[in-house]
Amino acid sequence: MGVVKRSAAAVVTALLLGLTGCGSDAGAAVRPAEAPATTAAIKQSPYAGLVVLPRGFVPDPKHTSGPFGIESYLANYSAEPAIDRALLLNSGFVEGYRASRLSPDKKQRYVIQLFKAATPANAKMLADGFWRQEPRNKPFRVPGALSNAQATYDAATEKTEAVAEATFVVGTLVAQLSVRQAAPLGTSIHPNTALITELAARQRAGLTSTSS
């Protein structure tokens, strides 16, 4: 998953101050989600087996899947390490897991990240803190989740990127889901909101069943 630039310095400052004191139905047709795969990673993390992936999507050779702690998250996935460190420490972050998959045509990248916080309240704080770090002003309906779908210019690749994403909390776990697709400027592409909506429902159901 490509790293997205975060919001302006004013928003960053406000977020840090708060933390130190104490996330259209266009898109490709959805295939049924597959059951969590049995891999070596499942033996390394209790959360790997909780991940629901899109059926037919394949391993992503450029983006690793596996467990992470604070330091590995900041080194490999964070665009704002100082801010994310504060978020994770204030939430009592315990452990996380990330999985990345590509669509069969290699045009769409699906990423899910799970974060284990100390308490349900801390998990909500973490989810909200991550969500506020980027401008998200095109929500769509995903029950029980923060969601956004938009197509933007990616300066790093000089392409248009369509992104659909959702974040929700189940108990002490934060789930972040996103699907991205890039195309040359001038190409009409749409965020795959159908896929995110389907997978968010399945992921929530799986986490709810486990936590209960």
mmCIF file of N, CA, C and O in Angstrom, residues 6 11-12 14-20 22-23 70 73-74 78-94 115-118 121-134 136 174 176:
data_model
loop_
_atom_site.group_PDB
_atom_site.id
_atom_site.type_symbol
_atom_site.label_atom_id
_atom_site.label_comp_id
_atom_site.label_asym_id
_atom_site.label_seq_id
_atom_site.Cartn_x
_atom_site.Cartn_y
_atom_site.Cartn_z
ATOM 1 N N ARG A 6 -0.030 13.088 4.943
ATOM 2 C CA ARG A 6 -0.968 13.409 5.986
ATOM 3 C C ARG A 6 -1.408 14.863 5.909
ATOM 4 O O ARG A 6 -0.963 15.640 5.101
ATOM 5 N N VAL A 11 -3.382 20.485 12.094
ATOM 6 C CA VAL A 11 -4.114 19.298 12.526
ATOM 7 C C VAL A 11 -3.205 18.373 13.300
ATOM 8 O O VAL A 11 -3.567 17.777 14.302
ATOM 9 N N VAL A 12 -1.954 18.254 12.840
ATOM 10 C CA VAL A 12 -0.974 17.411 13.513
ATOM 11 C C VAL A 12 -0.731 17.893 14.925
ATOM 12 O O VAL A 12 -0.712 17.130 15.881
ATOM 13 N N ALA A 14 -2.632 19.760 16.841
ATOM 14 C CA ALA A 14 -3.811 19.557 17.690
ATOM 15 C C ALA A 14 -3.930 18.118 18.125
ATOM 16 O O ALA A 14 -4.272 17.824 19.269
ATOM 17 N N LEU A 15 -3.618 17.211 17.249
ATOM 18 C CA LEU A 15 -3.717 15.787 17.572
ATOM 19 C C LEU A 15 -2.732 15.420 18.662
ATOM 20 O O LEU A 15 -3.068 14.750 19.634
ATOM 21 N N LEU A 16 -1.487 15.898 18.531
ATOM 22 C CA LEU A 16 -0.485 15.576 19.528
ATOM 23 C C LEU A 16 -0.821 16.167 20.891
ATOM 24 O O LEU A 16 -0.635 15.539 21.920
ATOM 25 N N LEU A 17 -1.335 17.391 20.900
ATOM 26 C CA LEU A 17 -1.714 18.012 22.159
ATOM 27 C C LEU A 17 -2.793 17.204 22.841
ATOM 28 O O LEU A 17 -2.776 16.990 24.050
ATOM 29 N N GLY A 18 -3.759 16.721 22.059
ATOM 30 C CA GLY A 18 -4.831 15.933 22.645
ATOM 31 C C GLY A 18 -4.342 14.616 23.190
ATOM 32 O O GLY A 18 -4.775 14.139 24.226
ATOM 33 N N LEU A 19 -3.382 13.988 22.509
ATOM 34 C CA LEU A 19 -2.914 12.674 22.919
ATOM 35 C C LEU A 19 -2.025 12.748 24.147
ATOM 36 O O LEU A 19 -2.130 11.926 25.044
ATOM 37 N N THR A 20 -1.141 13.741 24.171
ATOM 38 C CA THR A 20 -0.212 13.789 25.282
ATOM 39 C C THR A 20 -0.923 14.149 26.567
ATOM 40 O O THR A 20 -0.420 13.901 27.663
ATOM 41 N N CYS A 22 -3.600 12.856 27.930
ATOM 42 C CA CYS A 22 -4.274 11.650 28.497
ATOM 43 C C CYS A 22 -3.467 10.428 29.009
ATOM 44 O O CYS A 22 -2.527 10.610 29.541
ATOM 45 N N GLY A 23 -11.500 7.413 11.600
ATOM 46 C CA GLY A 23 -10.304 6.867 10.807
ATOM 47 C C GLY A 23 -11.869 7.491 10.302
ATOM 48 O O GLY A 23 -12.583 7.769 9.995
ATOM 49 N N ILE A 70 5.535 -1.721 17.594
ATOM 50 C CA ILE A 70 5.618 -0.278 17.390
ATOM 51 C C ILE A 70 6.762 0.081 16.449
ATOM 52 O O ILE A 70 6.574 0.798 15.462
ATOM 53 N N TYR A 73 6.291 -1.089 12.828
ATOM 54 C CA TYR A 73 5.233 -0.319 12.170
ATOM 55 C C TYR A 73 5.758 1.055 11.754
ATOM 56 O O TYR A 73 5.540 1.509 10.623
ATOM 57 N N LEU A 74 6.453 1.713 12.674
ATOM 58 C CA LEU A 74 6.969 3.050 12.370
ATOM 59 C C LEU A 74 7.999 3.003 11.245
ATOM 60 O O LEU A 74 8.041 3.896 10.389
ATOM 61 N N SER A 78 4.573 3.671 8.526
ATOM 62 C CA SER A 78 4.117 4.982 8.976
ATOM 63 C C SER A 78 4.651 6.105 8.092
ATOM 64 O O SER A 78 5.834 6.136 7.757
ATOM 65 N N ALA A 79 3.778 7.051 7.763
ATOM 66 C CA ALA A 79 4.196 8.259 7.056
ATOM 67 C C ALA A 79 4.569 9.379 8.020
ATOM 68 O O ALA A 79 5.252 10.329 7.651
ATOM 69 N N GLU A 80 4.092 9.267 9.267
ATOM 70 C CA GLU A 80 4.370 10.277 10.290
ATOM 71 C C GLU A 80 4.786 9.556 11.568
ATOM 72 O O GLU A 80 4.001 9.407 12.515
ATOM 73 N N PRO A 81 6.024 9.068 11.652
ATOM 74 C CA PRO A 81 6.443 8.244 12.791
ATOM 75 C C PRO A 81 6.252 8.896 14.159
ATOM 76 O O PRO A 81 5.837 8.223 15.104
ATOM 77 N N ALA A 82 6.543 10.182 14.287
ATOM 78 C CA ALA A 82 6.419 10.829 15.596
ATOM 79 C C ALA A 82 4.964 10.837 16.065
ATOM 80 O O ALA A 82 4.663 10.546 17.223
ATOM 81 N N ILE A 83 4.060 11.154 15.159
ATOM 82 C CA ILE A 83 2.642 11.201 15.511
ATOM 83 C C ILE A 83 2.121 9.803 15.785
ATOM 84 O O ILE A 83 1.400 9.554 16.770
ATOM 85 N N ASP A 84 2.488 8.862 14.930
ATOM 86 C CA ASP A 84 1.996 7.498 15.111
ATOM 87 C C ASP A 84 2.563 6.852 16.373
ATOM 88 O O ASP A 84 1.894 6.062 17.030
ATOM 89 N N ARG A 85 3.786 7.200 16.725
ATOM 90 C CA ARG A 85 4.346 6.688 17.981
ATOM 91 C C ARG A 85 3.503 7.153 19.166
ATOM 92 O O ARG A 85 3.187 6.375 20.075
ATOM 93 N N ALA A 86 3.148 8.446 19.150
ATOM 94 C CA ALA A 86 2.318 8.981 20.229
ATOM 95 C C ALA A 86 0.962 8.274 20.278
ATOM 96 O O ALA A 86 0.471 7.912 21.352
ATOM 97 N N LEU A 87 0.353 8.064 19.122
ATOM 98 C CA LEU A 87 -0.931 7.378 19.065
ATOM 99 C C LEU A 87 -0.840 5.970 19.640
ATOM 100 O O LEU A 87 -1.672 5.551 20.453
ATOM 101 N N LEU A 88 0.161 5.229 19.205
ATOM 102 C CA LEU A 88 0.295 3.835 19.630
ATOM 103 C C LEU A 88 0.616 3.733 21.116
ATOM 104 O O LEU A 88 0.047 2.893 21.828
ATOM 105 N N LEU A 89 1.519 4.577 21.603
ATOM 106 C CA LEU A 89 1.864 4.532 23.020
ATOM 107 C C LEU A 89 0.685 4.928 23.895
ATOM 108 O O LEU A 89 0.429 4.296 24.938
ATOM 109 N N ASN A 90 -0.050 5.954 23.494
ATOM 110 C CA ASN A 90 -1.184 6.402 24.295
ATOM 111 C C ASN A 90 -2.335 5.404 24.281
ATOM 112 O O ASN A 90 -3.172 5.411 25.181
ATOM 113 N N SER A 91 -2.400 4.560 23.259
ATOM 114 C CA SER A 91 -3.474 3.560 23.200
ATOM 115 C C SER A 91 -3.107 2.277 23.926
ATOM 116 O O SER A 91 -3.922 1.368 24.024
ATOM 117 N N GLY A 92 -1.889 2.187 24.444
ATOM 118 C CA GLY A 92 -1.451 0.944 25.051
ATOM 119 C C GLY A 92 -1.317 -0.166 24.021
ATOM 120 O O GLY A 92 -1.590 -1.329 24.308
ATOM 121 N N PHE A 93 -0.886 0.200 22.816
ATOM 122 C CA PHE A 93 -0.749 -0.752 21.717
ATOM 123 C C PHE A 93 0.047 -1.980 22.152
ATOM 124 O O PHE A 93 1.099 -1.869 22.780
ATOM 125 N N VAL A 94 -0.460 -3.168 21.788
ATOM 126 C CA VAL A 94 0.170 -4.419 22.167
ATOM 127 C C VAL A 94 0.863 -5.072 20.976
ATOM 128 O O VAL A 94 2.044 -5.412 21.025
ATOM 129 N N PHE A 115 -4.884 -3.668 14.813
ATOM 130 C CA PHE A 115 -4.117 -3.119 15.925
ATOM 131 C C PHE A 115 -4.775 -3.542 17.234
ATOM 132 O O PHE A 115 -5.978 -3.311 17.422
ATOM 133 N N LYS A 116 -4.013 -4.108 18.140
ATOM 134 C CA LYS A 116 -4.523 -4.501 19.456
ATOM 135 C C LYS A 116 -4.172 -3.406 20.462
ATOM 136 O O LYS A 116 -3.006 -3.116 20.715
ATOM 137 N N ALA A 117 -5.196 -2.784 21.042
ATOM 138 C CA ALA A 117 -5.003 -1.744 22.048
ATOM 139 C C ALA A 117 -5.253 -2.318 23.441
ATOM 140 O O ALA A 117 -5.691 -3.465 23.597
ATOM 141 N N ALA A 118 -5.000 -1.505 24.454
ATOM 142 C CA ALA A 118 -5.109 -1.985 25.828
ATOM 143 C C ALA A 118 -6.560 -2.162 26.263
ATOM 144 O O ALA A 118 -6.884 -3.110 26.993
ATOM 145 N N ALA A 121 -11.815 1.535 24.949
ATOM 146 C CA ALA A 121 -11.752 2.995 24.836
ATOM 147 C C ALA A 121 -10.466 3.424 24.145
ATOM 148 O O ALA A 121 -10.462 4.345 23.311
ATOM 149 N N ASN A 122 -9.357 2.767 24.460
ATOM 150 C CA ASN A 122 -8.095 3.089 23.811
ATOM 151 C C ASN A 122 -8.112 2.715 22.335
ATOM 152 O O ASN A 122 -7.505 3.402 21.505
ATOM 153 N N ALA A 123 -8.805 1.626 22.009
ATOM 154 C CA ALA A 123 -8.910 1.222 20.606
ATOM 155 C C ALA A 123 -9.669 2.276 19.808
ATOM 156 O O ALA A 123 -9.287 2.622 18.682
ATOM 157 N N LYS A 124 -10.737 2.809 20.386
ATOM 158 C CA LYS A 124 -11.499 3.856 19.704
ATOM 159 C C LYS A 124 -10.649 5.106 19.518
ATOM 160 O O LYS A 124 -10.682 5.753 18.460
ATOM 161 N N MET A 125 -9.884 5.449 20.548
ATOM 162 C CA MET A 125 -9.009 6.618 20.450
ATOM 163 C C MET A 125 -7.980 6.432 19.329
ATOM 164 O O MET A 125 -7.699 7.347 18.549
ATOM 165 N N LEU A 126 -7.435 5.219 19.223
ATOM 166 C CA LEU A 126 -6.445 4.932 18.189
ATOM 167 C C LEU A 126 -7.073 5.019 16.799
ATOM 168 O O LEU A 126 -6.500 5.619 15.882
ATOM 169 N N ALA A 127 -8.251 4.429 16.644
ATOM 170 C CA ALA A 127 -8.932 4.467 15.345
ATOM 171 C C ALA A 127 -9.229 5.903 14.932
ATOM 172 O O ALA A 127 -8.977 6.301 13.784
ATOM 173 N N ASP A 128 -9.764 6.689 15.848
ATOM 174 C CA ASP A 128 -10.087 8.084 15.537
ATOM 175 C C ASP A 128 -8.831 8.888 15.234
ATOM 176 O O ASP A 128 -8.817 9.741 14.335
ATOM 177 N N GLY A 129 -7.748 8.624 15.977
ATOM 178 C CA GLY A 129 -6.503 9.352 15.763
ATOM 179 C C GLY A 129 -5.910 9.083 14.392
ATOM 180 O O GLY A 129 -5.496 10.005 13.695
ATOM 181 N N PHE A 130 -5.883 7.825 13.996
ATOM 182 C CA PHE A 130 -5.399 7.493 12.654
ATOM 183 C C PHE A 130 -6.271 8.148 11.588
ATOM 184 O O PHE A 130 -5.775 8.688 10.606
ATOM 185 N N TRP A 131 -7.582 8.089 11.775
ATOM 186 C CA TRP A 131 -8.507 8.585 10.751
ATOM 187 C C TRP A 131 -8.362 10.081 10.530
ATOM 188 O O TRP A 131 -8.472 10.574 9.413
ATOM 189 N N ARG A 132 -8.110 10.836 11.599
ATOM 190 C CA ARG A 132 -8.036 12.290 11.492
ATOM 191 C C ARG A 132 -6.740 12.783 10.848
ATOM 192 O O ARG A 132 -6.623 13.971 10.542
ATOM 193 N N GLN A 133 -5.779 11.921 10.637
ATOM 194 C CA GLN A 133 -4.498 12.376 10.120
ATOM 195 C C GLN A 133 -4.525 12.720 8.631
ATOM 196 O O GLN A 133 -3.601 13.360 8.136
ATOM 197 N N GLU A 134 -5.549 12.297 7.922
ATOM 198 C CA GLU A 134 -5.662 12.594 6.495
ATOM 199 C C GLU A 134 -7.011 13.254 6.214
ATOM 200 O O GLU A 134 -7.989 12.956 6.900
ATOM 201 N N ARG A 136 -10.411 13.398 4.760
ATOM 202 C CA ARG A 136 -11.354 12.415 4.225
ATOM 203 C C ARG A 136 -12.735 13.072 4.217
ATOM 204 O O ARG A 136 -13.368 13.207 5.260
ATOM 205 N N VAL A 174 -8.571 -2.629 16.483
ATOM 206 C CA VAL A 174 -8.868 -1.667 15.423
ATOM 207 C C VAL A 174 -8.595 -2.350 14.088
ATOM 208 O O VAL A 174 -7.519 -2.937 13.896
ATOM 209 N N GLN A 176 -8.321 -1.669 10.000
ATOM 210 C CA GLN A 176 -8.203 -0.698 8.909
ATOM 211 C C GLN A 176 -8.188 -1.463 7.584
ATOM 212 O O GLN A 176 -7.344 -2.327 7.384
#
